[in-house]
Short mmCIF file of C-alpha atoms in Angstrom, two decimals:
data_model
loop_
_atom_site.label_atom_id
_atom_site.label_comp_id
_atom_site.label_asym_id
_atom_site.label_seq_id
_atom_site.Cartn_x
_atom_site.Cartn_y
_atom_site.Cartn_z
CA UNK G 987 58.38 -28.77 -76.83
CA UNK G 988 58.82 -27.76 -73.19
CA UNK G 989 58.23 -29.84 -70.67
CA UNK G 990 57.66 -28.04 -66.76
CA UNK G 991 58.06 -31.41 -64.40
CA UNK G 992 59.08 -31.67 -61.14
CA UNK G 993 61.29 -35.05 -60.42
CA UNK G 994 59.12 -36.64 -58.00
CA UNK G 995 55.30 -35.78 -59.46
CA UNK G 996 54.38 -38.92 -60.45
CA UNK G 997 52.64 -37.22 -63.51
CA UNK G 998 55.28 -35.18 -64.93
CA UNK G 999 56.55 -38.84 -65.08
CA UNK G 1000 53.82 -40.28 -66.79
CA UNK G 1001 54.42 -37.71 -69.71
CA UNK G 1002 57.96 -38.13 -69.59
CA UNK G 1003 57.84 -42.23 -70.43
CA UNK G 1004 55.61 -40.99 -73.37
CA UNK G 1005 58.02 -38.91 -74.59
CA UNK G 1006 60.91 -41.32 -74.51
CA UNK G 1007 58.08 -44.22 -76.05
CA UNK G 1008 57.26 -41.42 -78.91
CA UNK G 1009 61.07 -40.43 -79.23
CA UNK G 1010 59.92 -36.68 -78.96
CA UNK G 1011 63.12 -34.71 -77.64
CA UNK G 1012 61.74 -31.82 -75.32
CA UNK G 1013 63.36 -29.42 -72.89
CA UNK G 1014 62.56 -30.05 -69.60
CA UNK G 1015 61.50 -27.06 -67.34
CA UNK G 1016 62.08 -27.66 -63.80
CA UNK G 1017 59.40 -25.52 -61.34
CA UNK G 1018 61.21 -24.78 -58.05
CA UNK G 1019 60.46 -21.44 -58.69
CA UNK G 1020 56.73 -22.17 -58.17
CA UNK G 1021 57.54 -24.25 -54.92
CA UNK G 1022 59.34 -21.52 -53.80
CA UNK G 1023 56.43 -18.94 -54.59
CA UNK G 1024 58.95 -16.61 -57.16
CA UNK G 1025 56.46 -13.92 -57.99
CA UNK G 1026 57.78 -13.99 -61.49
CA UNK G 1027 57.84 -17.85 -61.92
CA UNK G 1028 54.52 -17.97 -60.40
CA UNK G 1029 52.82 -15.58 -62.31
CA UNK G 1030 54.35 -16.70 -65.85
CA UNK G 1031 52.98 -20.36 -64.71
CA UNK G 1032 49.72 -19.62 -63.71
CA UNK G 1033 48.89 -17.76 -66.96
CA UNK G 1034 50.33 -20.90 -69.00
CA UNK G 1035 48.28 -23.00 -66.59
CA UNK G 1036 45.60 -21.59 -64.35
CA UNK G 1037 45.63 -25.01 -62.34
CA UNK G 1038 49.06 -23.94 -61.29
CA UNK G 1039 49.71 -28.08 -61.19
CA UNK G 1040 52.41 -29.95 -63.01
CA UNK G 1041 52.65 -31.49 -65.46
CA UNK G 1042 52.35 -28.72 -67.82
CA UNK G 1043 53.91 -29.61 -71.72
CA UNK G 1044 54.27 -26.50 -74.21
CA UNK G 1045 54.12 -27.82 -77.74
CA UNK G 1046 54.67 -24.55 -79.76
CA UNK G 1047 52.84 -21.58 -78.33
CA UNK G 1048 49.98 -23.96 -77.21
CA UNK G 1049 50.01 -24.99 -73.17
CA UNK G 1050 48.86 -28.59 -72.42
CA UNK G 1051 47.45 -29.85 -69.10
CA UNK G 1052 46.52 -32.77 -67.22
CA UNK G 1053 48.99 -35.95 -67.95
CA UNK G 1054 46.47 -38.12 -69.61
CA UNK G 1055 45.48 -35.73 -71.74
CA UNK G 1056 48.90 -34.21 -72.47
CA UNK G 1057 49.45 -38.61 -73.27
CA UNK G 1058 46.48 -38.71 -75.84
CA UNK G 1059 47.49 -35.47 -77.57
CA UNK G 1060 50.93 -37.17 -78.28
CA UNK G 1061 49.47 -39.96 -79.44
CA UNK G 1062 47.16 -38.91 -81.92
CA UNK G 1063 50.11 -36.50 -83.06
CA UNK G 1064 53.18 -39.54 -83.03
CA UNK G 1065 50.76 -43.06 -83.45
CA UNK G 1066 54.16 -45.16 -82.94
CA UNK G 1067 54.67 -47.05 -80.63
CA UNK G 1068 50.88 -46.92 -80.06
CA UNK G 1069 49.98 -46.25 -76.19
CA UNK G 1070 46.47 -47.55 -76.61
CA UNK G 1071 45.52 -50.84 -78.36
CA UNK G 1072 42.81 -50.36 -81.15
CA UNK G 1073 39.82 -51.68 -80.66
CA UNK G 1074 37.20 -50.24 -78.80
CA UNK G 1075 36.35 -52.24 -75.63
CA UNK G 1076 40.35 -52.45 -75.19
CA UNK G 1077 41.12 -49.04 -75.09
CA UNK G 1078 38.65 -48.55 -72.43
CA UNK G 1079 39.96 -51.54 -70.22
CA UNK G 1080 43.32 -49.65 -70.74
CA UNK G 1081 41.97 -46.47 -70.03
CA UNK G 1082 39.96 -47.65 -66.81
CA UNK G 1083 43.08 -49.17 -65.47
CA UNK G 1084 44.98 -45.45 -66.10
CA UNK G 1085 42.18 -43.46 -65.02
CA UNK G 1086 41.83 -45.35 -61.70
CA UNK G 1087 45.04 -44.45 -60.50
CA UNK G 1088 44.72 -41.20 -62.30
CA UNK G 1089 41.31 -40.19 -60.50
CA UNK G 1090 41.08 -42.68 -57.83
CA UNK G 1091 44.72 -43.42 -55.80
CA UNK G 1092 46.97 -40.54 -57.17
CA UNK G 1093 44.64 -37.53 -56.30
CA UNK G 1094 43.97 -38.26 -52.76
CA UNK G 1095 48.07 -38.84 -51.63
CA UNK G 1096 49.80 -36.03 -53.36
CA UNK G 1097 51.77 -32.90 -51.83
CA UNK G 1098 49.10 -30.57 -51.41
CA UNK G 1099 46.88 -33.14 -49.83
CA UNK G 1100 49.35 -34.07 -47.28
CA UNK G 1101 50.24 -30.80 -46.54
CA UNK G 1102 46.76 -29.71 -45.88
CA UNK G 1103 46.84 -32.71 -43.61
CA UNK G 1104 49.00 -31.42 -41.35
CA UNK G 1105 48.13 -27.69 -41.45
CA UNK G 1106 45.25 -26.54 -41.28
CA UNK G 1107 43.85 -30.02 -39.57
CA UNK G 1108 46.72 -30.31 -37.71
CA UNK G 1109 47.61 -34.27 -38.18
CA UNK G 1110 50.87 -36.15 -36.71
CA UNK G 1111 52.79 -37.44 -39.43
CA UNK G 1112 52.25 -40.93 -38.34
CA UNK G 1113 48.59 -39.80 -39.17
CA UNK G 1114 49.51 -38.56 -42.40
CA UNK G 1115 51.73 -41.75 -43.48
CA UNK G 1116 48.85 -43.71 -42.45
CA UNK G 1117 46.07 -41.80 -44.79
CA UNK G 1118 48.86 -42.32 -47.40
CA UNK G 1119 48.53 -46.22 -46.79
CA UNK G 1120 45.30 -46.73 -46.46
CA UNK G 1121 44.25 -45.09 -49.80
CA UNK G 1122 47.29 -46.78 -51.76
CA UNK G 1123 46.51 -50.00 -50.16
CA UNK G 1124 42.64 -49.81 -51.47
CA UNK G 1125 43.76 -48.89 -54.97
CA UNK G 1126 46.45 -51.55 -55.14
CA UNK G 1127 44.35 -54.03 -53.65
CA UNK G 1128 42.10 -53.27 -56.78
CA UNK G 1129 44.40 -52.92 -59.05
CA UNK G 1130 46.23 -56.56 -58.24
CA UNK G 1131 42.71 -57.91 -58.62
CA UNK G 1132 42.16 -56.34 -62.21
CA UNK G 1133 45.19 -57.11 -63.87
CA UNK G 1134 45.27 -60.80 -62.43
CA UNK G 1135 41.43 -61.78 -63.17
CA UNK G 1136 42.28 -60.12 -67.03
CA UNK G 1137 42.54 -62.09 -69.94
CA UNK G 1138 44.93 -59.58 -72.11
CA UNK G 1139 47.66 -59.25 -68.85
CA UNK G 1140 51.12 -59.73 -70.69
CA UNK G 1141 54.38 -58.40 -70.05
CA UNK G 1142 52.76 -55.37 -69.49
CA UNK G 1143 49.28 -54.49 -67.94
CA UNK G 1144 47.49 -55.03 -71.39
CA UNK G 1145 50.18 -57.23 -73.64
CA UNK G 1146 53.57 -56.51 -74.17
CA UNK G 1147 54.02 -53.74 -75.09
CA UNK G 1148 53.81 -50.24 -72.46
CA UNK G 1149 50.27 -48.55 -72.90
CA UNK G 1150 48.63 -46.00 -71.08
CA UNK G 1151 47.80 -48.49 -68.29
CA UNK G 1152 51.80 -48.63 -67.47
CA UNK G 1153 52.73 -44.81 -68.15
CA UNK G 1154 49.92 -44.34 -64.62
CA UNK G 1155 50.81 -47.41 -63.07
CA UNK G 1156 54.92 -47.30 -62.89
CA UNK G 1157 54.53 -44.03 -61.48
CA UNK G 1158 52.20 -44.75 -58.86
CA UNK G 1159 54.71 -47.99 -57.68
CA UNK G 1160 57.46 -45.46 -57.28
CA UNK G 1161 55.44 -43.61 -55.61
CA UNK G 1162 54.77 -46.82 -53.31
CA UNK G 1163 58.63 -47.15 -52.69
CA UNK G 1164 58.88 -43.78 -52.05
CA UNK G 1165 56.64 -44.10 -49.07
CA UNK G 1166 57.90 -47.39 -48.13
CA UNK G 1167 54.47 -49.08 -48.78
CA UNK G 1168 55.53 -52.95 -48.64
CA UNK G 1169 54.21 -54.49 -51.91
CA UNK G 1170 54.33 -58.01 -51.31
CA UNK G 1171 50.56 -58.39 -51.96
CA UNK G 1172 50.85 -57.01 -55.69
CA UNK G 1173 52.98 -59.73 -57.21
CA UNK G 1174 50.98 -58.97 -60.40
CA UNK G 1175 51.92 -54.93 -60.50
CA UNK G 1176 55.27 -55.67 -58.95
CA UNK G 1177 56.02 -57.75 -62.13
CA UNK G 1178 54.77 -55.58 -64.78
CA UNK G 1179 56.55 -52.71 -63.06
CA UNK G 1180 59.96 -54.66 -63.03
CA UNK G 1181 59.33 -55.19 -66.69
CA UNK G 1182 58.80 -51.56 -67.75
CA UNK G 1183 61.73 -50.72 -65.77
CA UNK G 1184 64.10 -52.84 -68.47
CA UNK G 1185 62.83 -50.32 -71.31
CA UNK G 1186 65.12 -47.53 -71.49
CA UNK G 1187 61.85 -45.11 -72.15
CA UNK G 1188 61.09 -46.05 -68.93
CA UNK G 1189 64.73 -46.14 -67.58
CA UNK G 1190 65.75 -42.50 -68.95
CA UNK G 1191 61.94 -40.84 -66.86
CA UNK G 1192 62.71 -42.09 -63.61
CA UNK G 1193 62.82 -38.84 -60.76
CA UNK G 1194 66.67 -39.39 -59.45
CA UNK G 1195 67.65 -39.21 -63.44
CA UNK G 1196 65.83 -35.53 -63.87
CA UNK G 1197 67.97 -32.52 -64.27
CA UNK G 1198 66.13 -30.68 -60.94
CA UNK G 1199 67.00 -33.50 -58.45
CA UNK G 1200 69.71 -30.91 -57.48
CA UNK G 1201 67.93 -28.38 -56.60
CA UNK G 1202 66.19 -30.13 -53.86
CA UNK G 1203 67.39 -31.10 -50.54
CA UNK G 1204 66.99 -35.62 -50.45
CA UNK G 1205 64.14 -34.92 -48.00
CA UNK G 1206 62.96 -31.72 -48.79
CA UNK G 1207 58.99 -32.20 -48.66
CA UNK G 1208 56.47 -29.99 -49.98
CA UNK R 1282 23.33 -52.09 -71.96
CA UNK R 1283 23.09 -51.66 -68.17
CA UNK R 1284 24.57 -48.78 -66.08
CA UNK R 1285 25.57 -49.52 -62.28
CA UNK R 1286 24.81 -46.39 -61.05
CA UNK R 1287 23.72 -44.22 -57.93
CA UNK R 1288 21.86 -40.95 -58.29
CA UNK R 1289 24.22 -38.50 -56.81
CA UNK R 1290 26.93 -39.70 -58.07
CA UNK R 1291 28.61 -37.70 -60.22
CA UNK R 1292 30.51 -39.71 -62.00
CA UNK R 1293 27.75 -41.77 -62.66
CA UNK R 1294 25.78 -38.42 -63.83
CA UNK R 1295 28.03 -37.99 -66.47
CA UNK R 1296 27.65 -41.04 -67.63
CA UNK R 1297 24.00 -40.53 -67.83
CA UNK R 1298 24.46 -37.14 -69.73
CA UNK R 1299 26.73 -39.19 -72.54
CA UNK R 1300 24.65 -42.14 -73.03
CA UNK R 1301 21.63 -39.69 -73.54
CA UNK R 1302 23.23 -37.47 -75.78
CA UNK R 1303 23.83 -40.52 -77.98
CA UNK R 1304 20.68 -41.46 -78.03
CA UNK R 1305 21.60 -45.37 -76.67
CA UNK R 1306 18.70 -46.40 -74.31
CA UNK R 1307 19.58 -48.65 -71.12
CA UNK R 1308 19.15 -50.44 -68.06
CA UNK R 1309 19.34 -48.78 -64.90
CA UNK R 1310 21.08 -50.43 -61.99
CA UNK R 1311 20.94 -48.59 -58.71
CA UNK R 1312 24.00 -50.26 -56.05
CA UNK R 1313 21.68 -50.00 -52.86
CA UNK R 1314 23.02 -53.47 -52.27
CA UNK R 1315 26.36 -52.49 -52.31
CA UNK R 1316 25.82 -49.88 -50.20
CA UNK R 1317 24.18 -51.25 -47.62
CA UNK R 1318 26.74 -54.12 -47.53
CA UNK R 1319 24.41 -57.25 -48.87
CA UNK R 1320 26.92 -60.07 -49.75
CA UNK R 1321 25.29 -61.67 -52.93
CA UNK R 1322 25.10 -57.68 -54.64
CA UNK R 1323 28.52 -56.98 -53.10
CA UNK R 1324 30.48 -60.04 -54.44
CA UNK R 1325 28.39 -59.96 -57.82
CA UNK R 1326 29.49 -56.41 -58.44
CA UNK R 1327 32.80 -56.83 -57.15
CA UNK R 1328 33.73 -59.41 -59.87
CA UNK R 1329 32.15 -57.32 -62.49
CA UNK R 1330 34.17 -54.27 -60.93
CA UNK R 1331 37.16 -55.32 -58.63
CA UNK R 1332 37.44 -51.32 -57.88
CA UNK R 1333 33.80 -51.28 -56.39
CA UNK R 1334 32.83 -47.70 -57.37
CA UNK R 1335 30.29 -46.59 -59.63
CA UNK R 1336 29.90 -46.00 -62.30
CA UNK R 1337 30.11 -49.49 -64.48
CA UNK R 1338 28.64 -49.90 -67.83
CA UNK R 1339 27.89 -53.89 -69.17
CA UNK R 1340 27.66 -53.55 -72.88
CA UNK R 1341 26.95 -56.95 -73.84
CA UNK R 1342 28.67 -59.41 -71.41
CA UNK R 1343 31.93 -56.75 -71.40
CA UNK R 1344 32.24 -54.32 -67.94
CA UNK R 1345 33.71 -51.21 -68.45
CA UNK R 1346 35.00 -48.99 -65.57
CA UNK R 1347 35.88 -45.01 -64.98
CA UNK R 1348 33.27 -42.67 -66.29
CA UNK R 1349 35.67 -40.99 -68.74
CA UNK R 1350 36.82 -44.11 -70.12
CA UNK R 1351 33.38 -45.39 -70.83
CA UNK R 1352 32.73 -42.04 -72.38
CA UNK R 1353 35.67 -42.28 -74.97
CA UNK R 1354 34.41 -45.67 -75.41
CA UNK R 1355 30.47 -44.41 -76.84
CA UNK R 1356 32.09 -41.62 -78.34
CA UNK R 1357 34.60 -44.24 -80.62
CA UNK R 1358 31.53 -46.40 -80.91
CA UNK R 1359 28.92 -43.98 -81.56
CA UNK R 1360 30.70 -40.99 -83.15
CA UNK R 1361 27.62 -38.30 -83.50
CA UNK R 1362 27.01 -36.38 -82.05
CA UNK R 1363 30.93 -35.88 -80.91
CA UNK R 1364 32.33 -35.26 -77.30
CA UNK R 1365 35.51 -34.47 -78.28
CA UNK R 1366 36.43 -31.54 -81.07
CA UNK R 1367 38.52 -33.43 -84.03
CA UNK R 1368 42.04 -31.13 -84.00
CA UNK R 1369 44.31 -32.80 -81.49
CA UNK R 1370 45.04 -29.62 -79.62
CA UNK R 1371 41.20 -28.92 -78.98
CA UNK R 1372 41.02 -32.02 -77.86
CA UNK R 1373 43.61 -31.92 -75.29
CA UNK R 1374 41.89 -28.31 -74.39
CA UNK R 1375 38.80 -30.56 -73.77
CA UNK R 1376 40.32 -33.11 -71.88
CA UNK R 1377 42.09 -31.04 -69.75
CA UNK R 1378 39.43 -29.59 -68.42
CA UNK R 1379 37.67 -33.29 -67.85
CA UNK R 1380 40.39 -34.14 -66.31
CA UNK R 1381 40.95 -31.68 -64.23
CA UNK R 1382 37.79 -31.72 -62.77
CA UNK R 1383 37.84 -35.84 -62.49
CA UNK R 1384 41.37 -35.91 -60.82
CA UNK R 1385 42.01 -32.46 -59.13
CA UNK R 1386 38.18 -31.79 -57.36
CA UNK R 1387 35.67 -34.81 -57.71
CA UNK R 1388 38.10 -37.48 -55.70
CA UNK R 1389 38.92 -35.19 -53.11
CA UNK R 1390 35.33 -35.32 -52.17
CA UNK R 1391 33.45 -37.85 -52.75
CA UNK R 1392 31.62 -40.38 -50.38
CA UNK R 1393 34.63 -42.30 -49.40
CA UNK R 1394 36.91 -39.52 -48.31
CA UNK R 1395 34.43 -37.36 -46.55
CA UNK R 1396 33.49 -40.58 -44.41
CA UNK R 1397 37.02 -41.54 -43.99
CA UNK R 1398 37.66 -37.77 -42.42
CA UNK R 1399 34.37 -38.71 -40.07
CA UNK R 1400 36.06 -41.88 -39.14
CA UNK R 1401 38.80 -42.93 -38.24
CA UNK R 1402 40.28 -39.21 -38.54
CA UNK R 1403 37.18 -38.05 -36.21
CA UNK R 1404 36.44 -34.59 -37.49
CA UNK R 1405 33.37 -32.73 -36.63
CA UNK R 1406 30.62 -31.68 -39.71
CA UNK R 1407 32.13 -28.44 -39.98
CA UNK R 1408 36.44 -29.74 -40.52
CA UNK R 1409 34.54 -32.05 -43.04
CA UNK R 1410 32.55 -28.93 -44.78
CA UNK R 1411 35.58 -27.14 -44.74
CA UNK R 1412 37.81 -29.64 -46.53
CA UNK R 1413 35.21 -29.90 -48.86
CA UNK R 1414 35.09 -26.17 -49.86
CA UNK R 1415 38.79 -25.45 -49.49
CA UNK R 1416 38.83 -28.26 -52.56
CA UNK R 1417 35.66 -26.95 -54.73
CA UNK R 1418 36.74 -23.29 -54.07
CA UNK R 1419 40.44 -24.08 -55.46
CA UNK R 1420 39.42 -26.20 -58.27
CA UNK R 1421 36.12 -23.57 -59.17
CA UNK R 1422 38.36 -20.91 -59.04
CA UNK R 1423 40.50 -21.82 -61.43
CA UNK R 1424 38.15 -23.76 -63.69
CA UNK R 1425 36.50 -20.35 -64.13
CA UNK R 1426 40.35 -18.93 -65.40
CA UNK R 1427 40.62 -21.28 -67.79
CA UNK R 1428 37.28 -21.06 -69.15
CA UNK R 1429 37.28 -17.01 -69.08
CA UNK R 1430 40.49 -17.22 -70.81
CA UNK R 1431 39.32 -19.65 -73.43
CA UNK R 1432 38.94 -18.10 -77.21
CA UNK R 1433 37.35 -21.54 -77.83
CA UNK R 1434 34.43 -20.97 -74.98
CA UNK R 1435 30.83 -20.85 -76.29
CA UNK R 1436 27.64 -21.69 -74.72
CA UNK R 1437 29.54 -25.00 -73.91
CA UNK R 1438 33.06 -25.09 -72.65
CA UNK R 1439 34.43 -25.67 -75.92
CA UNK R 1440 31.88 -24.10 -78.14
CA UNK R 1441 28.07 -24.62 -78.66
CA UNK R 1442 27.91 -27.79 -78.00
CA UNK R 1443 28.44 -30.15 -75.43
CA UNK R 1444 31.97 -31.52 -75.16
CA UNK R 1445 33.34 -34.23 -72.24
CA UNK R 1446 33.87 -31.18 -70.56
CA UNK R 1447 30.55 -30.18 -70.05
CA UNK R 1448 29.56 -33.41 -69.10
CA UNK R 1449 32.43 -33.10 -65.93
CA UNK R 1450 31.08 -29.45 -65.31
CA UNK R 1451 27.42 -29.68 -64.89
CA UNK R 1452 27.91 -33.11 -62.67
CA UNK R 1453 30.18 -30.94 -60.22
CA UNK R 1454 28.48 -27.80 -60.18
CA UNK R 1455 25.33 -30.23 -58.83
CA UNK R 1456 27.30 -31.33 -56.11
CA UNK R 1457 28.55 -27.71 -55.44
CA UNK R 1458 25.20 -26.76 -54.96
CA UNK R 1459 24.18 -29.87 -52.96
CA UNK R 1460 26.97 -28.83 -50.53
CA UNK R 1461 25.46 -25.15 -50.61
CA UNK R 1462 28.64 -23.77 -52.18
CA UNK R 1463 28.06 -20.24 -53.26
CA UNK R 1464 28.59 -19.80 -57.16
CA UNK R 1465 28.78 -15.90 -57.45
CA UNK R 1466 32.24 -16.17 -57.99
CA UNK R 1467 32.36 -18.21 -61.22
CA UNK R 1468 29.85 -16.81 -63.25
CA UNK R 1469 31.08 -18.45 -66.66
CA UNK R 1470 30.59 -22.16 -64.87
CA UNK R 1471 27.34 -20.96 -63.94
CA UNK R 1472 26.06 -20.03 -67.33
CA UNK R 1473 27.77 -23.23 -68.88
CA UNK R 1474 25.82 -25.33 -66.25
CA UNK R 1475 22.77 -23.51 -66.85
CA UNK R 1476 23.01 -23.48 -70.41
CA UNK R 1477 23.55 -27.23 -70.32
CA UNK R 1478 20.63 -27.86 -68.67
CA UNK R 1479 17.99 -26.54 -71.12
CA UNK R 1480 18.85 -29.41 -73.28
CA UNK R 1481 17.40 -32.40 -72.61
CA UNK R 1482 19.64 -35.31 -72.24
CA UNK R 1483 21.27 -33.32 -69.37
CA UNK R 1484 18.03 -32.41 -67.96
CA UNK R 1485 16.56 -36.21 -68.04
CA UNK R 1486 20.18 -37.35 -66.62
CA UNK R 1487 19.96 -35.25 -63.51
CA UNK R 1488 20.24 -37.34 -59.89
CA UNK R 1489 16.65 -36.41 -58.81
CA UNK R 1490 14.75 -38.18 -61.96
CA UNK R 1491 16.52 -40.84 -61.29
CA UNK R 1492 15.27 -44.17 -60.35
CA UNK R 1493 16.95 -45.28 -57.24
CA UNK R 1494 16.16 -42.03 -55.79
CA UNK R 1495 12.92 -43.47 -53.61
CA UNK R 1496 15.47 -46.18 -52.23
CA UNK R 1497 17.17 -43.27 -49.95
CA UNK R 1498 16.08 -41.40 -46.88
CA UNK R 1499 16.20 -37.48 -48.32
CA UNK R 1500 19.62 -36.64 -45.94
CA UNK R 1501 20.69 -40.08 -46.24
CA UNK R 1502 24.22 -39.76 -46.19
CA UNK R 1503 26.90 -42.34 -46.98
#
């Protein structure tokens, strides 16, 4: 399997902790030539994926997009470690909590979104840092609220072991850091995110450990 | 069962579409309350839904957030007909394209966003028309590349009948036309969505049979 990532896309992460979980090896694919807007690298991607977004996971000759679907696809194929519990009403609590940072906090405060921020509409980047906040701030808010009022909270956001829920949600705290979003008000996401970050799955898909870091300048924005 | 909904939403419409196709009647719940801000509606639906979006499904005293998670969860509990093909790799096909339209167009435009450009960003009608379309004309365009280059592509995204997919297209392409988006361009949506809508548990789930519809002024926006 290939893998095309890029370090900090929170996720090519996600897909990269389900890899480790699954203990699928995979070659990772770095896609500077795409930043860069290589004619050749360009046009190769965008025929594998017409979204022209990362993640993008080759298994075979078949090309995969969209993390959380890339996620279920490996687990139906590799069912250990399960990343969703198995009864019904559970996997959709799980899946709510992963698709609302998935649809809801992710989408709004990625690169192309702060980009178009600042050009065309021409905002300071104080303005853009403070779009970045207030949309993390609303989902976190939420997602503090979730985890604490539910019943099946363990080590992790639904029991002990990582699910779905904690592939989205680790992601989205680095993200957090990144930004330097203070995160004293989620004790509860703080916690499971500390947690995750003891499991080598989760230690070996962090961005500074990926094999493009180098090719980036440390504050290289795109 | 009772569905929190509002009619133009179209996460809520897909909802609709997938709890018709099953053939599951329900309760409809319009959130006027919530958005007109009347505390006893608010708080109630806040501690059924700590993210306070729509839509929210109550199947017997259990909540259940994110439109695509409550659609896995009727498809797992009421198998036929399916939303998903059965080979893992169709699956992902399927979900990809859910997904992309759920993450990658819908959140960049819904309600929330397009106020928050109004205020505090204070852009006029037309920046906030224009965001819109730069985001429904990227995501259209290549939604109609992926389906074109599809061998799997029937009448329905994935073949002749309706898939999660189709219930993210039709949804979207209703709100494209809401925000008089031209179409000509992506022909293949077009004759998905149009396809889709001869049947009738897409045609009885569209926003303007819906009940709550009489509780709006006609350009009331939000």
């Amino acid at each position: 399997m290939k893998l095309y990532s890029y370090y900090r896309s929170t996720a090519s992460y996600r897909v990269r902790i389900a890899l480790n979980l699954k203990g699928l090896a995979y070659e990772y694919q770095g896609v500077r030539g795409l930043r860069k807007g290589e004619p050749d690298f360009t046009r190769h991607y965008h025929a594998l994926n017409p979204q022209g977004l990362v993640p993008l996971l080759v298994d075979g000759d078949v090309p995969l997009s969209q993390s959380l679907a890339i996620i279920e696809y490996l687990d139906e194929l590799h069912p250990e470690p399960p990343l969703l519990p198995r009864e019904p009403a559970a996997r959709a609590h799980v899946r709510g909590i992963a698709l609302y940072i998935a649809c809801d906090i992710h989408p709004l405060n990625i690169m192309r979104v702060r980009k178009y921020l600042t050009q065309p509409l021409g905002h300071s980047q104080e303005e853009k840092m403070e779009w970045y906040r207030h949309w993390a701030v609303t989902g976190f808010e939420a997602l503090e609220r979730m985890l604490v009022g539910s019943p099946h909270r363990g080590k992790c956001c639904h029991g002990d072991t990582p699910t779905l829920a904690d592939l989205c949600l680790v992601p989205q705290v680095y993200n957090a850091e990144r930004f330097k979003l203070p995160l004293d008000a989620y004790p509860t996401l703080k916690r499971i995110h500390d947690h995750c970050l003891t499991l080598p799955a989760f230690i070996a898909a962090q961005p500074h450990l990926q094999p493009d870091v180098s090719e980036y300048a440390p504050n290289e924005e795109y």
